[in-house]
Short mmCIF file of C-alpha atoms in Angstrom, two decimals:
data_model
loop_
_atom_site.label_atom_id
_atom_site.label_comp_id
_atom_site.label_asym_id
_atom_site.label_seq_id
_atom_site.Cartn_x
_atom_site.Cartn_y
_atom_site.Cartn_z
CA MET A 107 4.65 6.59 -2.82
CA ALA A 108 7.07 9.08 -4.02
CA LEU A 109 8.37 9.67 -0.50
CA LEU A 110 8.88 5.85 -0.06
CA GLY A 111 10.63 5.68 -3.55
CA GLU A 112 12.66 8.76 -2.29
CA ILE A 113 13.71 6.74 1.11
CA LEU A 114 14.44 3.66 -0.86
CA LYS A 115 16.92 5.37 -2.91
CA GLY A 116 18.43 7.16 0.06
CA ARG A 117 17.83 10.65 -1.24
CA CYS A 118 15.11 11.78 1.13
CA ASN A 119 16.58 13.46 4.53
CA LEU A 120 14.10 12.86 7.12
CA LYS A 121 15.91 14.99 9.73
CA VAL A 122 14.61 18.33 10.42
CA THR A 123 17.17 20.93 9.55
CA ILE A 124 18.02 23.91 11.39
CA ALA A 125 16.73 26.11 8.34
CA GLN A 126 13.66 24.11 8.53
CA ILE A 127 12.85 24.99 11.97
CA GLY A 128 13.76 28.70 11.09
CA GLU A 129 11.44 28.77 8.25
CA ASN A 130 8.53 27.32 10.47
CA ARG A 131 9.17 29.82 13.26
CA LEU A 132 9.33 32.51 10.67
CA LYS A 133 5.98 31.46 9.34
CA ARG A 134 4.33 31.37 12.55
CA VAL A 135 5.67 34.83 13.46
CA LEU A 136 4.54 36.40 10.34
CA VAL A 137 1.15 34.65 10.67
CA ASP A 138 0.88 36.01 14.24
CA ASP A 139 1.79 39.64 13.11
CA LYS A 140 -0.69 39.44 10.56
CA GLU A 141 -3.43 38.25 12.98
CA ASN A 142 -3.60 41.42 14.66
CA SER A 143 -4.48 43.34 11.51
CA PRO A 144 -7.62 42.12 9.69
CA GLU A 145 -6.23 43.25 6.43
CA LYS A 146 -3.19 41.35 6.66
CA LEU A 147 -4.92 38.16 7.99
CA CYS A 148 -7.16 38.77 4.65
CA GLU A 149 -3.74 38.74 2.61
CA VAL A 150 -2.74 35.42 4.22
CA LEU A 151 -6.32 33.66 3.75
CA SER A 152 -6.16 34.70 0.40
CA SER A 153 -2.71 33.89 -0.45
CA ASP A 154 -3.82 30.04 0.97
CA PHE A 155 -7.03 29.99 -0.45
CA LYS A 156 -5.59 30.82 -3.62
CA ASN A 157 -3.63 27.61 -3.54
CA VAL A 158 -6.67 25.62 -3.14
CA CYS A 159 -8.30 27.30 -6.08
CA GLU A 160 -5.66 26.86 -8.28
CA CYS A 161 -6.11 22.77 -7.90
CA TYR A 162 -9.36 23.47 -9.80
CA MET A 163 -9.23 26.75 -11.67
CA ASP A 164 -6.85 28.28 -14.02
CA GLU A 165 -5.36 31.83 -12.78
CA PRO A 166 -7.83 32.32 -10.22
CA ASN A 167 -8.17 35.79 -8.55
CA VAL A 168 -9.16 35.79 -4.88
CA VAL A 169 -9.95 38.68 -2.75
CA ILE A 170 -11.22 38.08 0.79
CA THR A 171 -12.83 40.81 2.86
CA ALA A 172 -13.63 40.77 6.58
CA ASP A 173 -16.35 42.52 8.38
CA ILE A 174 -16.83 42.33 12.01
CA THR A 175 -20.38 41.68 12.97
CA ASP A 176 -22.50 40.88 15.86
CA ASP A 177 -21.97 37.29 15.69
CA GLY A 178 -18.05 37.42 15.06
CA ILE A 179 -16.05 37.95 12.00
CA GLU A 180 -17.60 37.56 8.42
CA PHE A 181 -15.28 36.76 5.69
CA ASN A 182 -16.28 37.09 2.13
CA ALA A 183 -14.24 35.65 -0.67
CA HIS A 184 -14.58 36.65 -4.30
CA VAL A 185 -13.20 34.41 -6.62
CA THR A 186 -12.77 34.98 -10.57
CA ALA A 187 -11.08 32.40 -12.92
CA LYS A 188 -10.16 32.06 -16.39
CA ARG A 189 -11.61 28.66 -16.50
CA VAL A 190 -12.31 25.46 -14.63
CA LYS A 191 -9.72 22.83 -15.00
CA SER A 192 -11.02 19.70 -16.42
CA ILE A 193 -11.36 16.40 -14.26
CA GLY A 194 -8.46 14.90 -15.87
CA VAL A 195 -5.99 17.50 -14.93
CA LEU A 196 -7.20 17.95 -11.17
CA THR A 197 -4.13 17.99 -8.91
CA VAL A 198 -6.23 16.48 -5.96
CA MET B 204 14.95 62.13 -15.44
CA ALA B 205 16.52 59.90 -12.64
CA ARG B 206 15.05 56.91 -11.21
CA LYS B 207 14.54 57.64 -7.47
CA ILE B 208 14.92 54.37 -5.66
CA VAL B 209 14.66 54.03 -1.75
CA PHE B 210 16.64 51.48 0.20
CA THR B 211 14.90 50.52 3.39
CA SER B 212 14.86 47.51 5.31
CA GLY B 213 13.08 48.09 9.09
CA LYS B 214 15.80 46.41 10.61
CA GLY B 215 19.13 48.23 11.32
CA GLY B 216 22.43 46.56 10.39
CA VAL B 217 21.33 44.81 7.31
CA GLY B 218 23.37 46.46 4.86
CA LYS B 219 21.08 49.10 3.44
CA THR B 220 24.25 51.73 3.05
CA THR B 221 26.39 48.91 1.88
CA VAL B 222 24.24 47.71 -0.88
CA CYS B 223 23.30 51.55 -1.89
CA ALA B 224 27.02 52.31 -1.81
CA ASN B 225 27.96 49.10 -3.88
CA LEU B 226 25.22 49.27 -6.14
CA GLY B 227 25.83 52.95 -7.00
CA ALA B 228 29.54 52.17 -7.65
CA THR B 229 28.86 49.40 -9.96
CA LEU B 230 26.21 51.41 -12.04
CA SER B 231 28.46 54.50 -12.18
CA ASN B 232 31.16 51.96 -13.27
CA LEU B 233 28.89 51.15 -16.10
CA GLY B 234 28.61 54.77 -17.33
CA PHE B 235 25.37 55.88 -15.56
CA ARG B 236 25.55 59.05 -13.40
CA VAL B 237 24.51 58.00 -9.85
CA CYS B 238 23.76 60.16 -6.81
CA ILE B 239 23.31 58.77 -3.58
CA LEU B 240 21.49 60.94 -0.89
CA ASP B 241 21.85 59.91 2.97
CA VAL B 242 18.64 60.80 4.62
CA ASP B 243 19.65 59.07 7.82
CA ILE B 244 19.78 62.43 9.60
CA GLY B 245 21.52 62.39 13.05
CA LEU B 246 22.60 58.55 12.43
CA ASN B 247 24.41 59.01 9.07
CA ASN B 248 27.12 56.82 7.89
CA LEU B 249 27.37 56.79 4.26
CA ASP B 250 30.25 59.15 4.30
CA VAL B 251 32.25 56.65 6.48
CA VAL B 252 31.35 53.58 4.26
CA MET B 253 32.47 55.69 1.03
CA GLY B 254 35.55 57.28 2.71
CA ILE B 255 34.43 60.85 1.97
CA GLU B 256 34.15 61.90 5.64
CA ASN B 257 36.96 64.52 5.07
CA LYS B 258 35.63 65.67 1.75
CA VAL B 259 32.24 67.12 3.27
CA VAL B 260 31.76 70.65 2.96
CA PHE B 261 28.08 71.03 3.04
CA ASP B 262 25.41 68.61 3.93
CA ILE B 263 21.83 68.16 3.13
CA ILE B 264 20.48 70.42 6.13
CA ASP B 265 22.84 73.17 4.60
CA VAL B 266 20.63 72.54 1.27
CA ILE B 267 17.34 72.50 2.99
CA GLU B 268 17.98 75.80 4.98
CA SER B 269 19.41 77.63 1.69
CA ARG B 270 23.22 77.77 2.87
CA CYS B 271 24.12 76.27 -0.71
CA ARG B 272 22.97 74.75 -3.52
CA ALA B 273 22.47 71.04 -3.76
CA SER B 274 25.21 70.72 -6.39
CA GLN B 275 27.46 72.42 -4.01
CA ALA B 276 26.93 69.96 -1.51
CA LEU B 277 27.56 66.77 -3.64
CA VAL B 278 30.81 64.99 -3.14
CA GLN B 279 32.29 63.26 -5.78
CA ASP B 280 33.44 59.57 -5.06
CA LYS B 281 37.33 59.26 -5.23
CA ASN B 282 37.23 56.23 -7.33
CA PHE B 283 34.28 56.55 -9.36
CA GLU B 284 33.71 59.56 -11.46
CA ASN B 285 30.09 59.31 -11.96
CA LEU B 286 29.15 58.57 -8.40
CA TYR B 287 28.28 61.39 -6.03
CA ILE B 288 26.98 61.67 -2.65
CA LEU B 289 24.98 64.07 -0.90
CA PRO B 290 26.13 63.70 2.66
CA SER B 291 23.63 63.81 5.88
CA ALA B 292 24.25 65.83 8.96
CA HIS B 293 25.34 63.90 12.07
CA SER B 294 24.59 66.67 14.79
CA TYR B 295 21.29 67.46 13.67
CA ARG B 296 18.00 66.61 14.99
CA GLY B 297 15.77 64.99 12.22
CA GLU B 298 12.37 65.84 13.43
CA GLU B 299 13.03 69.29 12.28
CA VAL B 300 13.21 68.09 8.85
CA SER B 301 10.03 67.61 6.65
CA ALA B 302 9.40 65.20 3.55
CA SER B 303 8.76 68.36 1.38
CA ASP B 304 12.25 69.27 2.04
CA ILE B 305 13.67 66.19 1.14
CA GLN B 306 11.43 66.08 -2.00
CA SER B 307 12.51 69.53 -3.11
CA VAL B 308 16.40 68.42 -2.52
CA VAL B 309 15.50 65.51 -4.73
CA LYS B 310 13.64 67.51 -7.56
CA SER B 311 16.67 69.68 -7.85
CA LEU B 312 18.94 66.78 -8.64
CA GLU B 313 16.64 64.59 -10.76
CA ASN B 314 17.60 66.13 -14.10
CA SER B 315 21.34 65.81 -13.41
CA PHE B 316 21.45 61.99 -12.93
CA ASP B 317 20.29 58.87 -14.19
CA TYR B 318 19.81 57.42 -10.61
CA ILE B 319 18.88 58.85 -7.17
CA PHE B 320 19.42 56.39 -4.54
CA ILE B 321 17.94 57.27 -0.95
CA ASP B 322 19.47 55.65 1.87
CA CYS B 323 16.77 55.04 4.32
CA PRO B 324 17.15 55.31 8.11
CA ALA B 325 16.35 51.85 9.97
CA GLY B 326 12.72 51.97 11.47
CA VAL B 327 9.32 53.01 10.20
CA GLU B 328 9.24 56.16 11.96
CA GLN B 329 9.33 59.76 10.31
CA GLY B 330 12.63 59.29 8.92
CA PHE B 331 11.39 56.30 7.23
CA LYS B 332 8.28 58.03 5.92
CA ARG B 333 10.62 61.50 4.65
CA ALA B 334 12.77 59.12 2.78
CA VAL B 335 10.01 56.90 1.18
CA SER B 336 7.98 59.97 0.26
CA CYS B 337 10.56 61.13 -2.46
CA ALA B 338 11.13 57.89 -4.20
CA SER B 339 9.17 56.13 -6.92
CA GLU B 340 10.74 52.62 -6.55
CA ALA B 341 11.90 50.68 -3.20
CA VAL B 342 14.41 48.22 -2.84
CA VAL B 343 14.21 46.30 0.56
CA VAL B 344 16.83 44.67 1.82
CA VAL B 345 17.10 41.74 4.08
CA THR B 346 19.51 39.33 5.62
CA PRO B 347 18.36 35.55 5.99
CA HIS B 348 17.47 35.94 9.47
CA ILE B 349 13.78 35.92 11.06
CA SER B 350 14.23 39.22 12.76
CA SER B 351 15.13 40.81 9.50
CA ILE B 352 12.72 38.86 7.51
CA ARG B 353 9.78 39.88 9.93
CA ASP B 354 10.76 43.65 9.75
CA ALA B 355 10.84 43.43 5.97
CA ASP B 356 7.45 42.08 5.89
CA LYS B 357 6.30 44.92 8.29
CA VAL B 358 7.93 47.54 5.85
CA LEU B 359 6.26 45.99 2.69
CA SER B 360 2.90 46.43 4.19
CA ILE B 361 3.70 50.04 5.17
CA LEU B 362 5.18 50.45 1.58
CA ALA B 363 1.88 49.20 0.07
CA THR B 364 0.37 52.69 1.32
CA TYR B 365 2.63 54.63 -0.72
CA ASN B 366 2.70 55.24 -4.41
CA LEU B 367 5.43 53.12 -5.77
CA ASN B 368 5.93 52.09 -8.95
CA GLN B 369 8.05 48.94 -7.96
CA LYS B 370 9.12 47.11 -4.88
CA TYR B 371 12.20 44.79 -5.07
CA LEU B 372 14.10 42.52 -2.76
CA VAL B 373 17.72 42.10 -1.94
CA VAL B 374 18.89 39.32 0.23
CA ASN B 375 22.13 40.44 1.50
CA ARG B 376 24.76 38.40 3.87
CA VAL B 377 23.92 35.21 2.29
CA ARG B 378 25.90 32.01 3.29
CA GLY B 379 25.91 29.46 0.49
CA ASP B 380 27.85 26.81 2.81
CA LEU B 381 25.19 27.42 5.48
CA MET B 382 22.19 27.30 3.04
CA MET B 383 23.54 23.74 1.51
CA ASN B 384 24.09 22.51 5.34
CA GLY B 385 20.59 23.47 6.12
CA GLU B 386 21.72 25.80 8.65
CA MET B 387 20.28 29.01 7.12
CA ILE B 388 16.85 30.07 5.70
CA ASP B 389 16.74 29.46 2.08
CA VAL B 390 16.72 32.59 -0.29
CA ASP B 391 13.76 30.92 -2.22
CA GLU B 392 11.89 30.27 1.10
CA ILE B 393 12.65 34.33 1.86
CA ILE B 394 11.38 35.17 -1.49
CA ARG B 395 8.03 33.04 -1.05
CA PHE B 396 7.18 34.54 2.24
CA LEU B 397 7.55 38.05 1.25
CA HIS B 398 6.13 37.89 -2.26
CA ILE B 399 8.05 40.43 -3.96
CA PRO B 400 10.54 40.05 -7.09
CA VAL B 401 14.13 39.42 -6.10
CA LEU B 402 16.55 41.85 -7.60
CA GLY B 403 19.51 40.30 -6.36
CA VAL B 404 21.44 38.16 -3.96
CA ILE B 405 24.32 39.06 -2.25
CA PRO B 406 26.87 36.47 -0.56
CA GLU B 407 28.41 37.36 2.67
CA ASP B 408 32.08 38.84 1.85
CA ASP B 409 34.58 39.39 4.34
CA ASP B 410 36.25 41.87 2.02
CA ILE B 411 33.15 44.16 2.56
CA THR B 412 33.96 43.88 6.11
CA ALA B 413 37.72 44.71 5.86
CA LEU B 414 37.26 47.33 3.01
CA SER B 415 34.55 49.20 4.95
CA SER B 416 37.34 50.00 7.56
CA ILE B 417 39.38 51.74 5.10
CA GLY B 418 36.32 53.40 3.40
CA ALA B 419 36.73 51.42 -0.01
CA LEU B 420 33.80 49.47 -1.79
CA GLY B 421 33.55 45.96 -3.49
CA GLY B 422 34.76 42.28 -2.36
CA ARG B 423 36.20 39.64 -4.32
CA GLU B 424 33.26 37.30 -3.50
CA SER B 425 30.59 39.70 -3.99
CA ASN B 426 31.77 41.46 -7.32
CA ARG B 427 29.82 39.40 -9.57
CA ALA B 428 26.68 39.52 -7.36
CA TRP B 429 26.75 43.61 -7.52
CA MET B 430 27.27 43.40 -11.41
CA LEU B 431 24.35 41.07 -11.81
CA LEU B 432 22.19 43.27 -9.10
CA ALA B 433 23.07 46.39 -11.21
CA GLU B 434 21.87 44.72 -14.60
CA ASN B 435 18.73 43.41 -13.11
CA LEU B 436 17.81 46.91 -11.90
CA HIS B 437 18.58 48.80 -15.20
CA ASN B 438 17.56 46.12 -17.84
CA GLY B 439 14.69 44.44 -15.72
CA THR B 440 16.52 41.17 -16.21
CA GLN B 441 16.16 38.39 -13.18
CA LYS B 442 19.70 36.69 -13.15
CA VAL B 443 20.12 36.08 -9.50
CA TYR B 444 23.45 35.11 -8.18
CA ASP B 445 23.98 31.34 -6.91
CA CYS B 446 25.54 31.48 -3.65
CA LYS B 447 25.42 27.82 -3.46
CA GLN B 448 27.38 27.29 -6.64
CA LYS B 449 30.88 26.96 -5.25
CA TYR B 450 29.52 24.53 -2.39
CA ARG B 451 27.92 21.81 -4.62
CA GLY B 452 29.58 18.69 -5.58
CA LEU B 453 32.69 17.00 -3.85
CA PHE B 454 34.76 19.76 -3.86
CA GLY B 455 31.80 21.86 -2.55
CA SER B 456 31.19 19.28 0.22
CA PHE B 457 35.00 19.97 1.04
CA ARG B 458 34.92 23.80 1.05
CA ARG B 459 31.76 23.52 3.21
CA ASN B 460 33.19 21.45 5.90
CA ILE B 461 36.36 23.37 5.93
CA LYS B 462 34.49 26.76 6.11
CA ARG B 463 32.47 25.20 9.14
CA LYS B 464 35.69 24.13 10.90
CA VAL B 465 37.76 27.40 10.49
#
């Protein structure tokens, strides 16, 4: 609805800019670089996972570790938070 | 005791030496005693950027090999009386210098200055390690280009293995007009990608290019940005120069279009 509102007001620019293409390329390059290093991949995962946790918790702290097992790679997430958000303020 | 700050980037040509020199000049103008160490051994250019290449008698190798004391090798800047430079050697193989050699030079100077800036070579090899090992803080210089940001990200992951108190980001050579037109990666996006506090944003300034040819510092467009950078470093404030400001509104739109067509 918000996007529709912006379009109706003529404020929303649907054209993809060169900067946006650059940002997407940059993100892809940075993630690809980190994929070669398990520690950096865990950092990226933690960052994304933290964004999800912030929808449900206040000030979450996320630590993700990776272990290589016989079955593949095992990721373990350890999440601590000050408190869980009440249903009324959930952003999802 | 001086704050020892290394200026690094990974990628070459992003303006490490320029940021180091101009920030040093701005802080010295504010009354702080600043020493800039060029540890880019073999590919040094700080002397040329600062216009002191004809005043160099001794260099950092002479200090390391005990041919003179560090204070004897220092060259005072011609325009800023509180600014001193310890030049590097141009015809010397850098591999023969160890990190502890540089650390002992820094240690001999730390009580005489408020700030010691270490101009780090490009890359992440031995020269980089030497430079970073004697600093307690790091400034990572990037330009709004993918190659520079990618290298800075790599450098930041390496810096995490050093015992540094603080790491800052300086975004150099920013074009407000291109950002407003959506043709350059936005500074906010760079900060978001790299996850470190931004110390300053420096606009692209033709004066810097012109003045570097005659060995002078500063620039009309970037003067305010250098001042804010110096304030942020010294006071811990977070005032960032707004490169887009003069390109906003009707007149800003004219400026952008004119700049694009020139």
